[in-house]
XYZ file of C-alpha atoms in Angstrom:
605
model
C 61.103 103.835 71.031
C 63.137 101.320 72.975
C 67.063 101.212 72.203
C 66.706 97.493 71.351
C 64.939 98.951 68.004
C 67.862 100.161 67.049
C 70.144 97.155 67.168
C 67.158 95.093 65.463
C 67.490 97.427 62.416
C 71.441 97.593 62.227
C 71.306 93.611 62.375
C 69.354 94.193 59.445
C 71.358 96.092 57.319
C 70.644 99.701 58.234
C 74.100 101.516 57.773
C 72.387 105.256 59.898
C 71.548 102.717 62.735
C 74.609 101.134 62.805
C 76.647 104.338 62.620
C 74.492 105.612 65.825
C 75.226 102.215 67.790
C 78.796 102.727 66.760
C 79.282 106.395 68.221
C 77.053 105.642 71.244
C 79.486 102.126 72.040
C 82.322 104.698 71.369
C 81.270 107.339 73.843
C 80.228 104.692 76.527
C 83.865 103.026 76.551
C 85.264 106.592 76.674
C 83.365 107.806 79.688
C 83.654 104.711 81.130
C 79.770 103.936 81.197
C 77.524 100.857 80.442
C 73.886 99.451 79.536
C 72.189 96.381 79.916
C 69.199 94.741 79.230
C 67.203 97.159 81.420
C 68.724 100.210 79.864
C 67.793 98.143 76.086
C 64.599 98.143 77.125
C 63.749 101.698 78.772
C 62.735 104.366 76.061
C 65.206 105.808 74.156
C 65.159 109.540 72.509
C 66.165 110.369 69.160
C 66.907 113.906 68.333
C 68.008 114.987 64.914
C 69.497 118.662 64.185
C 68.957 120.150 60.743
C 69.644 123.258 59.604
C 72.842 125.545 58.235
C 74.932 124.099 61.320
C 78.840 124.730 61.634
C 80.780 121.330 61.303
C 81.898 121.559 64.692
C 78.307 121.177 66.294
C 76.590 117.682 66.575
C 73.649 116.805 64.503
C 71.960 114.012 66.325
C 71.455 113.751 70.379
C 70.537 110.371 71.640
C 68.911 110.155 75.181
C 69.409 106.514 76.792
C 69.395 105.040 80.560
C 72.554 103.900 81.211
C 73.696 101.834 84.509
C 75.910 103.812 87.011
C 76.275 101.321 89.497
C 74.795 97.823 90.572
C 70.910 98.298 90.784
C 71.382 102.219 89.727
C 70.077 104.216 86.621
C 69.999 107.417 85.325
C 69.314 109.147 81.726
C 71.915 110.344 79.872
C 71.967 112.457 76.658
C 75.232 111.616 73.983
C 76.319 114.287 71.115
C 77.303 112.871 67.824
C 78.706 114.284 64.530
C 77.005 112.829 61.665
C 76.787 113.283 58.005
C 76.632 111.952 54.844
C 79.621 110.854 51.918
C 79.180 112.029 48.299
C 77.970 114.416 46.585
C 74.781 115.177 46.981
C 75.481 115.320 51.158
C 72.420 117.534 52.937
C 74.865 118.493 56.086
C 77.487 121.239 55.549
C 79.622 119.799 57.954
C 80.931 117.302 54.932
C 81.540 119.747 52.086
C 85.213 119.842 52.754
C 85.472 115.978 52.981
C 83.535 115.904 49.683
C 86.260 118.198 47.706
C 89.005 115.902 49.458
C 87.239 112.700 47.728
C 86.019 113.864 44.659
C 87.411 111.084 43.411
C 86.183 108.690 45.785
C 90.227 108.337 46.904
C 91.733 109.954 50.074
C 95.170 110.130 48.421
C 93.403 111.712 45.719
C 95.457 115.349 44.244
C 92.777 117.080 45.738
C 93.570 115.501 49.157
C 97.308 116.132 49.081
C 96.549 119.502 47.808
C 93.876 120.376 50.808
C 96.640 118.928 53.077
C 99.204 121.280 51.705
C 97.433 124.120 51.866
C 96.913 123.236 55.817
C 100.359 122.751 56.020
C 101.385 126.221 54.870
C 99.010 127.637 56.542
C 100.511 126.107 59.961
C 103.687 128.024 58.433
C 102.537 131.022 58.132
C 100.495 131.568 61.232
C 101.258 129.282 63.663
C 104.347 130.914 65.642
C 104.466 127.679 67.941
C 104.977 125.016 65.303
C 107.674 127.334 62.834
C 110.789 125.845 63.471
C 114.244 126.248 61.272
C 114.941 122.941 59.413
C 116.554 120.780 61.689
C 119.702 118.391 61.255
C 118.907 115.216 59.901
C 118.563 112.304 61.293
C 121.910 109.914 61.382
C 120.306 107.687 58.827
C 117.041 108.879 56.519
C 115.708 108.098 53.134
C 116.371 110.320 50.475
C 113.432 109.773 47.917
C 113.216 111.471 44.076
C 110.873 110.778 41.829
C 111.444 108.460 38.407
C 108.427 107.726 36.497
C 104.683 108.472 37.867
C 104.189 105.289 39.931
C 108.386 104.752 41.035
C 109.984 106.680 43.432
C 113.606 106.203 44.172
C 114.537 105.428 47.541
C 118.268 105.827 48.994
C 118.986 105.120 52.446
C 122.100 107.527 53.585
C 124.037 108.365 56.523
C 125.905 110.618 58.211
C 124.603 113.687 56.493
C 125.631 116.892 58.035
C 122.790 119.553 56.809
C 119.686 121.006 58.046
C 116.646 119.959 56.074
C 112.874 119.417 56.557
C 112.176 115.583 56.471
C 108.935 113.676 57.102
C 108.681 110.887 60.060
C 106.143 107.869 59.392
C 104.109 106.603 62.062
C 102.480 103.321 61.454
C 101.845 99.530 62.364
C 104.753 96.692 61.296
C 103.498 93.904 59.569
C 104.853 90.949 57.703
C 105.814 93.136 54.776
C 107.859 95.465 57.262
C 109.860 92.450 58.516
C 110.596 91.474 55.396
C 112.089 95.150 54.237
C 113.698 96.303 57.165
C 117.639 97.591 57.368
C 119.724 94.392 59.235
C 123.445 93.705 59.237
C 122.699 91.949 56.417
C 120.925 94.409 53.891
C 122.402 97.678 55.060
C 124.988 97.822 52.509
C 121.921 97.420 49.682
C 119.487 99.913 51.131
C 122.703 102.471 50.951
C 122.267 101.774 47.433
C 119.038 101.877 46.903
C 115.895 100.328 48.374
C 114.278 98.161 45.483
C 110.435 100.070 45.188
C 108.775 96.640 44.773
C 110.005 95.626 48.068
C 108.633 98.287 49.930
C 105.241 98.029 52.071
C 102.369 99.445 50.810
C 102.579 102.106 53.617
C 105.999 103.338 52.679
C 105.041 104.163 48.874
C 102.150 106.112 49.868
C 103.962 107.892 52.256
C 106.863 108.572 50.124
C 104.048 109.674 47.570
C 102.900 112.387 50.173
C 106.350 113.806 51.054
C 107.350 114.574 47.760
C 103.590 115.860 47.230
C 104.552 118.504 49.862
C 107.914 119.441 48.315
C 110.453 117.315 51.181
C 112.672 114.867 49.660
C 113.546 113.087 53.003
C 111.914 110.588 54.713
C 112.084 108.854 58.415
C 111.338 105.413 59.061
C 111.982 103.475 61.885
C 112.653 100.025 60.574
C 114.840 101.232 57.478
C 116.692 104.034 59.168
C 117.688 101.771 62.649
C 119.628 98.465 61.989
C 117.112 95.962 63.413
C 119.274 93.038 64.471
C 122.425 95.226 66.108
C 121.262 95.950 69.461
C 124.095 98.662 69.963
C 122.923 100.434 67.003
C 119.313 100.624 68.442
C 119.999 101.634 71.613
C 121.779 104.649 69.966
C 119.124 105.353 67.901
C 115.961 104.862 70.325
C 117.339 107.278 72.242
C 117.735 109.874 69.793
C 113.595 109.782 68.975
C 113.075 112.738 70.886
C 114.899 115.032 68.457
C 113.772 112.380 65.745
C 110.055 113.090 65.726
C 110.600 117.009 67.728
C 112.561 117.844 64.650
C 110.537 116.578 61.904
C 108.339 118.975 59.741
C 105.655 116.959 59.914
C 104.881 113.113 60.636
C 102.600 111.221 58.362
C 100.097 108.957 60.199
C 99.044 105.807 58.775
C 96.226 105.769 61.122
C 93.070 103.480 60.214
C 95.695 100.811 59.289
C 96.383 97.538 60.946
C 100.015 96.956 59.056
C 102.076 98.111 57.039
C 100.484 96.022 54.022
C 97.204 98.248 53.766
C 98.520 101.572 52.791
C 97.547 105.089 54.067
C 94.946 105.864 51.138
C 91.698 104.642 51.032
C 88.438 104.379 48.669
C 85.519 106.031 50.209
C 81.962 105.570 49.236
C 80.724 108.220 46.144
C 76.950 106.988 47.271
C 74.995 109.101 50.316
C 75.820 106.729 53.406
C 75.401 107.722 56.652
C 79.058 107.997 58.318
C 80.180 108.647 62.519
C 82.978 111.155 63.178
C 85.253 108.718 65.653
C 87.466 110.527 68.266
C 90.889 110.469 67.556
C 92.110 110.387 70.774
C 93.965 107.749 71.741
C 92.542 104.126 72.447
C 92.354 102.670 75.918
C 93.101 99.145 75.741
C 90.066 97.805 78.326
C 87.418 95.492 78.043
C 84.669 98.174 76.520
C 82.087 98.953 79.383
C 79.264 98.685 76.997
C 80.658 94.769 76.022
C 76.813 93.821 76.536
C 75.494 95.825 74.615
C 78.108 95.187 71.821
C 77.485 91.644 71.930
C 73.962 92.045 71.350
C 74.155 94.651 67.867
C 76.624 92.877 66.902
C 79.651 95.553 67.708
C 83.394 95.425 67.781
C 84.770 97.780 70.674
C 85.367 100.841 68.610
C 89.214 100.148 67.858
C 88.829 99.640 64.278
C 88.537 102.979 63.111
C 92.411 104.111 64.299
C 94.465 100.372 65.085
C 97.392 102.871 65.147
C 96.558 104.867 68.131
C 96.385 101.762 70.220
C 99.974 101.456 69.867
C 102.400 102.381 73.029
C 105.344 103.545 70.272
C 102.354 106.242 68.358
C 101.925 107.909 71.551
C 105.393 109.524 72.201
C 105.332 110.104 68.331
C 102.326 111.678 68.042
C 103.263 114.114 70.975
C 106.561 114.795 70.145
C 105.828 115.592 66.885
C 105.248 119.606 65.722
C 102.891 118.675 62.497
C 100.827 114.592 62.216
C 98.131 114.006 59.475
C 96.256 111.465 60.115
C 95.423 109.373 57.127
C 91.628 107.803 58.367
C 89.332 105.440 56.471
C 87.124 108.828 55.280
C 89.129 111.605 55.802
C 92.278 113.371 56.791
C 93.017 114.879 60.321
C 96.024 117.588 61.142
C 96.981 118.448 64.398
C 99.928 120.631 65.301
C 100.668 122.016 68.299
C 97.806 124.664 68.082
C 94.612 123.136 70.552
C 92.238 123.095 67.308
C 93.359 120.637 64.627
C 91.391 120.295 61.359
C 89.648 117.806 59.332
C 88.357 117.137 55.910
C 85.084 117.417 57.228
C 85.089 121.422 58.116
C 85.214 120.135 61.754
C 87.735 121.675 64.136
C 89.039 118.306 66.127
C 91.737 118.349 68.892
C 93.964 115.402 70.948
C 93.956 117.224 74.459
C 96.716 115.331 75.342
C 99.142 116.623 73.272
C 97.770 120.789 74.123
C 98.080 119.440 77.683
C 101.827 118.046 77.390
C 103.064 121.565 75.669
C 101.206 123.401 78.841
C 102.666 121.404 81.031
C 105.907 122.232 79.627
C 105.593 125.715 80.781
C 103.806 124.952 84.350
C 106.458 126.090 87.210
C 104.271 124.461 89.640
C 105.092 121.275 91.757
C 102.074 119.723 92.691
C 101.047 120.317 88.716
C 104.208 118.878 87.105
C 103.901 115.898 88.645
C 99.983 115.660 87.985
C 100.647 116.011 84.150
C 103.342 113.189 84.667
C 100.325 110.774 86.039
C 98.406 111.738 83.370
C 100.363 110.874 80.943
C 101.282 107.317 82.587
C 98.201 106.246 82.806
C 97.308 106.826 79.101
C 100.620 105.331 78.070
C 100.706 102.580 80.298
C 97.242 100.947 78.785
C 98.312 100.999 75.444
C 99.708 98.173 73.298
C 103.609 97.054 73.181
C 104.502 93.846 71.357
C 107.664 93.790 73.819
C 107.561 93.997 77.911
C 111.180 95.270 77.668
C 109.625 98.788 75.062
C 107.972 99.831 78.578
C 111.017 102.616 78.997
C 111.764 103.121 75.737
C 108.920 103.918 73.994
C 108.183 106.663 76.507
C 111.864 107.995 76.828
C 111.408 110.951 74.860
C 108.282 112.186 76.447
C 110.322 111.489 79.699
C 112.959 113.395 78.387
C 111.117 116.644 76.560
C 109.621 116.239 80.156
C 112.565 116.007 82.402
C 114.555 118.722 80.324
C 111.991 121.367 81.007
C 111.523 120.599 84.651
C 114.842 119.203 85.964
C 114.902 122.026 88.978
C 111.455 120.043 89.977
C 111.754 116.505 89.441
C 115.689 115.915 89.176
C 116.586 112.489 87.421
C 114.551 110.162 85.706
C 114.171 106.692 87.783
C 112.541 104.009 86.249
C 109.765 105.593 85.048
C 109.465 108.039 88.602
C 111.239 110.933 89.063
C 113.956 111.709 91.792
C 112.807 114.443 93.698
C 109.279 113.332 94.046
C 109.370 109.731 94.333
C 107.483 109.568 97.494
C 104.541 111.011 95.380
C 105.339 108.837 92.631
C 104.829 105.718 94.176
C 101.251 105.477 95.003
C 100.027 103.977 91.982
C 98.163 101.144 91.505
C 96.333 98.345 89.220
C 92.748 98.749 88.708
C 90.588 96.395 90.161
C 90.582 93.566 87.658
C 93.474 94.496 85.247
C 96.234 92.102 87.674
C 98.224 90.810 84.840
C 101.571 89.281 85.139
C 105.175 89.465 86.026
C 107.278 89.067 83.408
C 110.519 86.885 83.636
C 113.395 88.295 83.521
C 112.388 91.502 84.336
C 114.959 94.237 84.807
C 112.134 97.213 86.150
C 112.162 97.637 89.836
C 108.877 96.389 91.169
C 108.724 99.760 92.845
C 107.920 101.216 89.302
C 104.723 101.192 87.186
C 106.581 100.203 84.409
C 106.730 96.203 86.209
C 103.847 94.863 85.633
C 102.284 93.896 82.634
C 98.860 94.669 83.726
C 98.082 97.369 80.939
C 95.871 99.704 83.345
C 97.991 101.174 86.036
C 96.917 104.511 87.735
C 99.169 107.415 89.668
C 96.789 109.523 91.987
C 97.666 112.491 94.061
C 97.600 111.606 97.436
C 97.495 114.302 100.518
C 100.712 113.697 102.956
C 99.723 113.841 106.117
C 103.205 112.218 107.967
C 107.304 112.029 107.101
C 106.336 107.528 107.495
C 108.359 106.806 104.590
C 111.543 108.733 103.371
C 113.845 107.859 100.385
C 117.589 107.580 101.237
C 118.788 106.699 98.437
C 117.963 106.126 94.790
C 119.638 104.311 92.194
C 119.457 102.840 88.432
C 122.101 101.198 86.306
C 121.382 101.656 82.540
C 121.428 99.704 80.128
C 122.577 101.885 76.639
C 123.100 105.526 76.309
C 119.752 106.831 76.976
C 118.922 108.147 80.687
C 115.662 107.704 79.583
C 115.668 104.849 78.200
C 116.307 101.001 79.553
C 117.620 100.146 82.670
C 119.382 96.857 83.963
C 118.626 97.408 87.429
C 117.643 99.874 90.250
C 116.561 99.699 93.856
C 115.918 102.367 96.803
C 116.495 102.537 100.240
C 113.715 103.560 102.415
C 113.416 104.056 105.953
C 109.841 103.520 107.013
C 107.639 101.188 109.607
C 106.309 98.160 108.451
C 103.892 95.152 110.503
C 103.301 91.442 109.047
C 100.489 90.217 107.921
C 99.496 87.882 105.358
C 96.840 87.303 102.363
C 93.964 85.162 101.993
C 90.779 84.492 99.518
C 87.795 86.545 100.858
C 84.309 85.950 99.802
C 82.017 88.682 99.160
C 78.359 89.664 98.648
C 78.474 88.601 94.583
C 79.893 85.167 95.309
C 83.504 86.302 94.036
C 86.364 86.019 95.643
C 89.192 88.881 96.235
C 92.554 88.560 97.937
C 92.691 90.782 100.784
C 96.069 91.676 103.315
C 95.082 90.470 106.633
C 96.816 91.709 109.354
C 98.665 89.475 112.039
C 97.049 88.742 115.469
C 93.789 91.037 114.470
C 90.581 89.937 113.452
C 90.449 92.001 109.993
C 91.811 92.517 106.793
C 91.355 95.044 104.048
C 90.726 94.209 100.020
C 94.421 95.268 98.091
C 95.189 96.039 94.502
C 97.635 93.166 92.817
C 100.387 94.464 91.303
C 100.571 91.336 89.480
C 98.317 87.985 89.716
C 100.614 86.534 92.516
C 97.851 84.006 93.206
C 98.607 82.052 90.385
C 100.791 78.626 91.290
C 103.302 77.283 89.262
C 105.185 80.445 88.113
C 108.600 81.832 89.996
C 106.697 84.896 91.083
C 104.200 83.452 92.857
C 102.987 83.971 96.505
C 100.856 80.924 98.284
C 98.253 81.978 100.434
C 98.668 83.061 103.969
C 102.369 83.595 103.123
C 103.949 86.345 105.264
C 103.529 89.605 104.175
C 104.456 93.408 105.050
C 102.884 96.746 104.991
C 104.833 99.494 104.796
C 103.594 102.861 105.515
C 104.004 105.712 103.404
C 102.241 108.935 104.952
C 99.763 109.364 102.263
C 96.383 109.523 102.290
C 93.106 109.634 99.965
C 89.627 109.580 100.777
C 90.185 109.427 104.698
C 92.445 106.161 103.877
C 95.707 105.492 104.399
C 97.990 104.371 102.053
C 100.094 101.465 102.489
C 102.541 99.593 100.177
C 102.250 96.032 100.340
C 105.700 93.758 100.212
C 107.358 90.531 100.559
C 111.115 89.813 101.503
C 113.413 88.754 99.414
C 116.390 88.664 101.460
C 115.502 89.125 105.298
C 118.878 88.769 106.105
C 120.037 91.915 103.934
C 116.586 93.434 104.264
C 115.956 93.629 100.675
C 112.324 93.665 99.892
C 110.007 93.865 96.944
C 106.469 95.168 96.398
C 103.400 93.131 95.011
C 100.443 95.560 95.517
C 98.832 98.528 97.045
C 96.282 99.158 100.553
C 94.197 101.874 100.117
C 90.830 101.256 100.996
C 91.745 100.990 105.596
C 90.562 104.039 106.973
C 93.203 106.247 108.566
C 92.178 105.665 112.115
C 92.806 102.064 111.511
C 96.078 102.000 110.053
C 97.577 104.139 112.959
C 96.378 101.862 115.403
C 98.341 98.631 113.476
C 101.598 100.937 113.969
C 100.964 101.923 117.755
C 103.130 99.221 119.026
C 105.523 99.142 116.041
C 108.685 99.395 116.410
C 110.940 102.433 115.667
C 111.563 102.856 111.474
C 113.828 100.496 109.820
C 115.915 101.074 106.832
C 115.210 98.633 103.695
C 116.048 97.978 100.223
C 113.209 97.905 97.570
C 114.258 96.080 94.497
């Protein structure tokens, strides 16, 4: 049949075609593939698996054409995990998830019981997530129950004993702005937090931690005051012990805000259901946005809203113990590689095995590999403020930095001291430019500048001493050496030639800004930092303005690598950066420096 069949049925109601088109638009976005019309139209494969399977194989195989490059084809076969709600379900892979929803409710007793029973499990044979009770939090909710449906909640301070307490990890809402701890309800909240005024979120997740026999309970907007800046400072950069030293976290992970809850009703009836990743979300246009368009698709973010924020991802790692609370099922992950699910599937977040291996790596060149790696997730994930950038990675950074200070020294903006030359190759990907905000405090030297959401740190091979860092600098801004910064710069000595950038035209009658090179005929396409192009804003560059390309050494894929700057003081030799060369072969760039003069010392800002 043609894969066009299958949207035609899902527009028409069929809930097993729509779950296919769901996991295959998943999978494409993940791996970064796409289809078009063509690939709608060539035949498409259908394979379904039956049988006395484990949970953790697929049972269905879908073979489509999908487009690698402009004019370019080739077959692909995608895995998915499928089976069926209720009952009466045919596939063994959902008997577990049927127990946990007898009820049709995934905050139903048997849930909570099937999660403790995972949880002391993880006690009693997991060596890597037993921990002794840690100290509590500064502030934390102390929670007891009154009647079947009230809990009392106490906010209290200052108390100096080690007990096991439970972190929440969700999306604010209007309901969390309107119960939050402020200069102005603090002294309340130390009295008690009125039940009726809590979220949704919070009750169920107050249910859960009394469910597993804890009687404390961390939550960010109740336990910081939100509206004393001092206070949060203080507090943001305690989150590293905050989430390290909870006994578990609690995940409200299919919801959009606080208002929606962590439990949900599931279908009793045999519907056909997809087993979503859980990794965590990109935030890019979806690849497959064609194809979406035409079956009628959203980009697969609906199933865990959570995960796309920038805040979950230093909680989620951090954390020893999370249980996911999804639309269907629930998900636990500790700090073993195999996490479990309702379902009798084994499901894992490499991420977080990769950050506790990288922990223990005593190698350079891999230390600072797991670094990029876990940039460039970070980075593309949502942040409702520029200035979180820092913060909301700061105790990754510092869990990070702890482990390998012989290696990477002090934390810079985001870089790392003692390998800042390797840290400063990164770049925007091609179409992701976004914008410079005002006001901004980050060094432009430092991935954490722009606003462009998909920023990338590569390896590059050094192939010269170009570019060496004199000096390096940041003046915080609170407590936290992790944290936010009010300014930094370095001082470089390097060799640099003018040049300039213009609009070139190319083959598919678009335009891209390349860095042309003074008194030579040619000019090489560069990666934006920013959208510089744009007129009217303080941090824009008009066209053909002067330019400079510094050399750093590096090089990848027979290219040199060059970072691309304009002064800002020529006087003082104070520079910034706006973008990236990396696509002028290495033969080339040496010849632009053979009549350059000696190195000069600058400042990058």
């Amino acid at each position: 049949m043609e894969l066009s069949v299958l949207g035609v049925s899902s527009s028409r109601g069929c809930a097993g075609c729509h779950a296919i088109l769901q996991c295959l638009s998943d999978q494409l976005a993940q791996q970064e593939l796409t289809i078009d019309s063509k690939s709608l139209q060539e035949e498409c494969k259908l394979y379904w698996l039956v049988g006395d399977r484990q949970g953790s194989q697929y049972s269905l195989m879908l073979g489509i054409t999908v487009k690698i490059a402009e004019g370019e084809y080739r077959k692909r076969e995608f895995c998915m995990w499928i089976g069926y709600d209720g009952q009466q379900s045919p596939h063994p892979a959902a008997r577990r998830l049927n127990q946990a929803i007898a009820d049709g409710y995934t905050g139903s007793a048997a849930s909570l019981d099937i999660l403790s029973r995972w949880v002391k499990d993880c006690d009693a044979t997991h060596q890597k997530c037993k921990q002794p009770p840690s100290s509590l939090p500064y502030r934390i909710l102390r929670l007891s129950k009154v009647s079947q449906d009230i809990i009392n909640v106490i906010l209290v301070e200052g108390l100096k004993t080690n007990e096991p307490y439970a972190c929440l990890s969700h999306r604010w809402g209007e309901s969390t702005l309107r119960c939050r701890t402020t200069k102005g309800t603090i002294a309340t909240h130390l009295e008690g937090v009125p039940w009726n005024s809590l979220p949704k979120t919070f009750q169920q997740a107050a249910t859960v931690t009394l469910a597993l026999g804890l009687k404390y309970m961390w939550i960010d907007s109740l336990c910081i005051v939100q509206d004393d800046k001092e206070d949060w400072k203080v507090q943001a950069a305690q989150m590293c012990n905050i989430y390290r030293g909870s006994y578990i976290t609690i995940a409200a992970t299919s919801s959009s805000d606080s208002d929606q809850g962590l439990f949900w009703k599931v279908p009793t009836y045999p519907v056909m259901t997809r087993r979503s990743r859980s990794g965590h979300v990109w935030l890019r246009e979806s690849p497959a946005h064609q194809y979406q368009e035409y079956a009628n698709l959203d980009n697969g973010h609906h199933d865990f809203p959570l995960l796309s924020r920038g805040w979950v991802f230093q909680e989620r790692i951090l954390a020893p113990r999370v249980v996911h609370f999804g639309r269907c099922e629930l998900r636990f992950e500790d700090v073993q590689p195999d996490a479990l699910c309702t379902c009798g599937s084994e499901t894992s977040w490499p991420r977080k095995d990769s950050h506790y291996r990288s922990l223990a790596s005593s190698d350079e060149a891999m230390t600072r590999g797991y670094w990029h790696n876990i940039v460039n997730q970070f980075i593309s994930l949502e942040l409702t403020f520029y200035s979180d950038y820092l913060p909301a990675l700061a105790g990754v950074a510092r869990q990070y930095g702890t482990a390998h200070e012989a290696v990477l020294g002090r934390y810079v903006a985001g870089l790392w001291e003692r390998t800042l030359l390797h840290d400063l190759p990164w770049y925007v990907v091609d179409g992701y430019p976004g914008q410079r905000p005002e006001g901004c405090s980050t060094p432009t030297w430092s991935w954490a500048s722009t606003t462009a959401g998909r920023c990338v740190t590569l390896a590059y091979t050094r192939a010269t001493e170009d570019l060496t860092i004199k000096e390096s600098r940041s003046n915080l801004a609170g407590p936290d050496e992790y944290g936010p910064i009010d300014s930094a710069h370095l001082v470089v000595e390097g060799r640099f030639i003018t040049g300039s950038w213009k609009w070139v035209a190319t083959k598919k009658l678009t335009r891209r800004i390349h860095f042309y090179i003074d008194n030579r005929q040619e000019s090489y396409y560069m990666h934006l930092d920013y959208n510089f192009s744009i007129s009217g804003n303080s941090w824009h560059v008009p066209e053909f303005s002067k330019l400079y390309c510094l050399k750093t050494g590096f090089v990848g894929d027979g290219c040199h690598v060059c970072l691309v700057l304009r002064a800002v003081n020529t006087e003082q030799n104070i520079f910034e950066r706006i973008g990236l060369l990396m696509e002028a072969p290495g033969e080339v760039v040496n010849r632009w420096f053979e009549s350059c003069s000696g190195p000069e010392i600058i400042k990058l800002v």
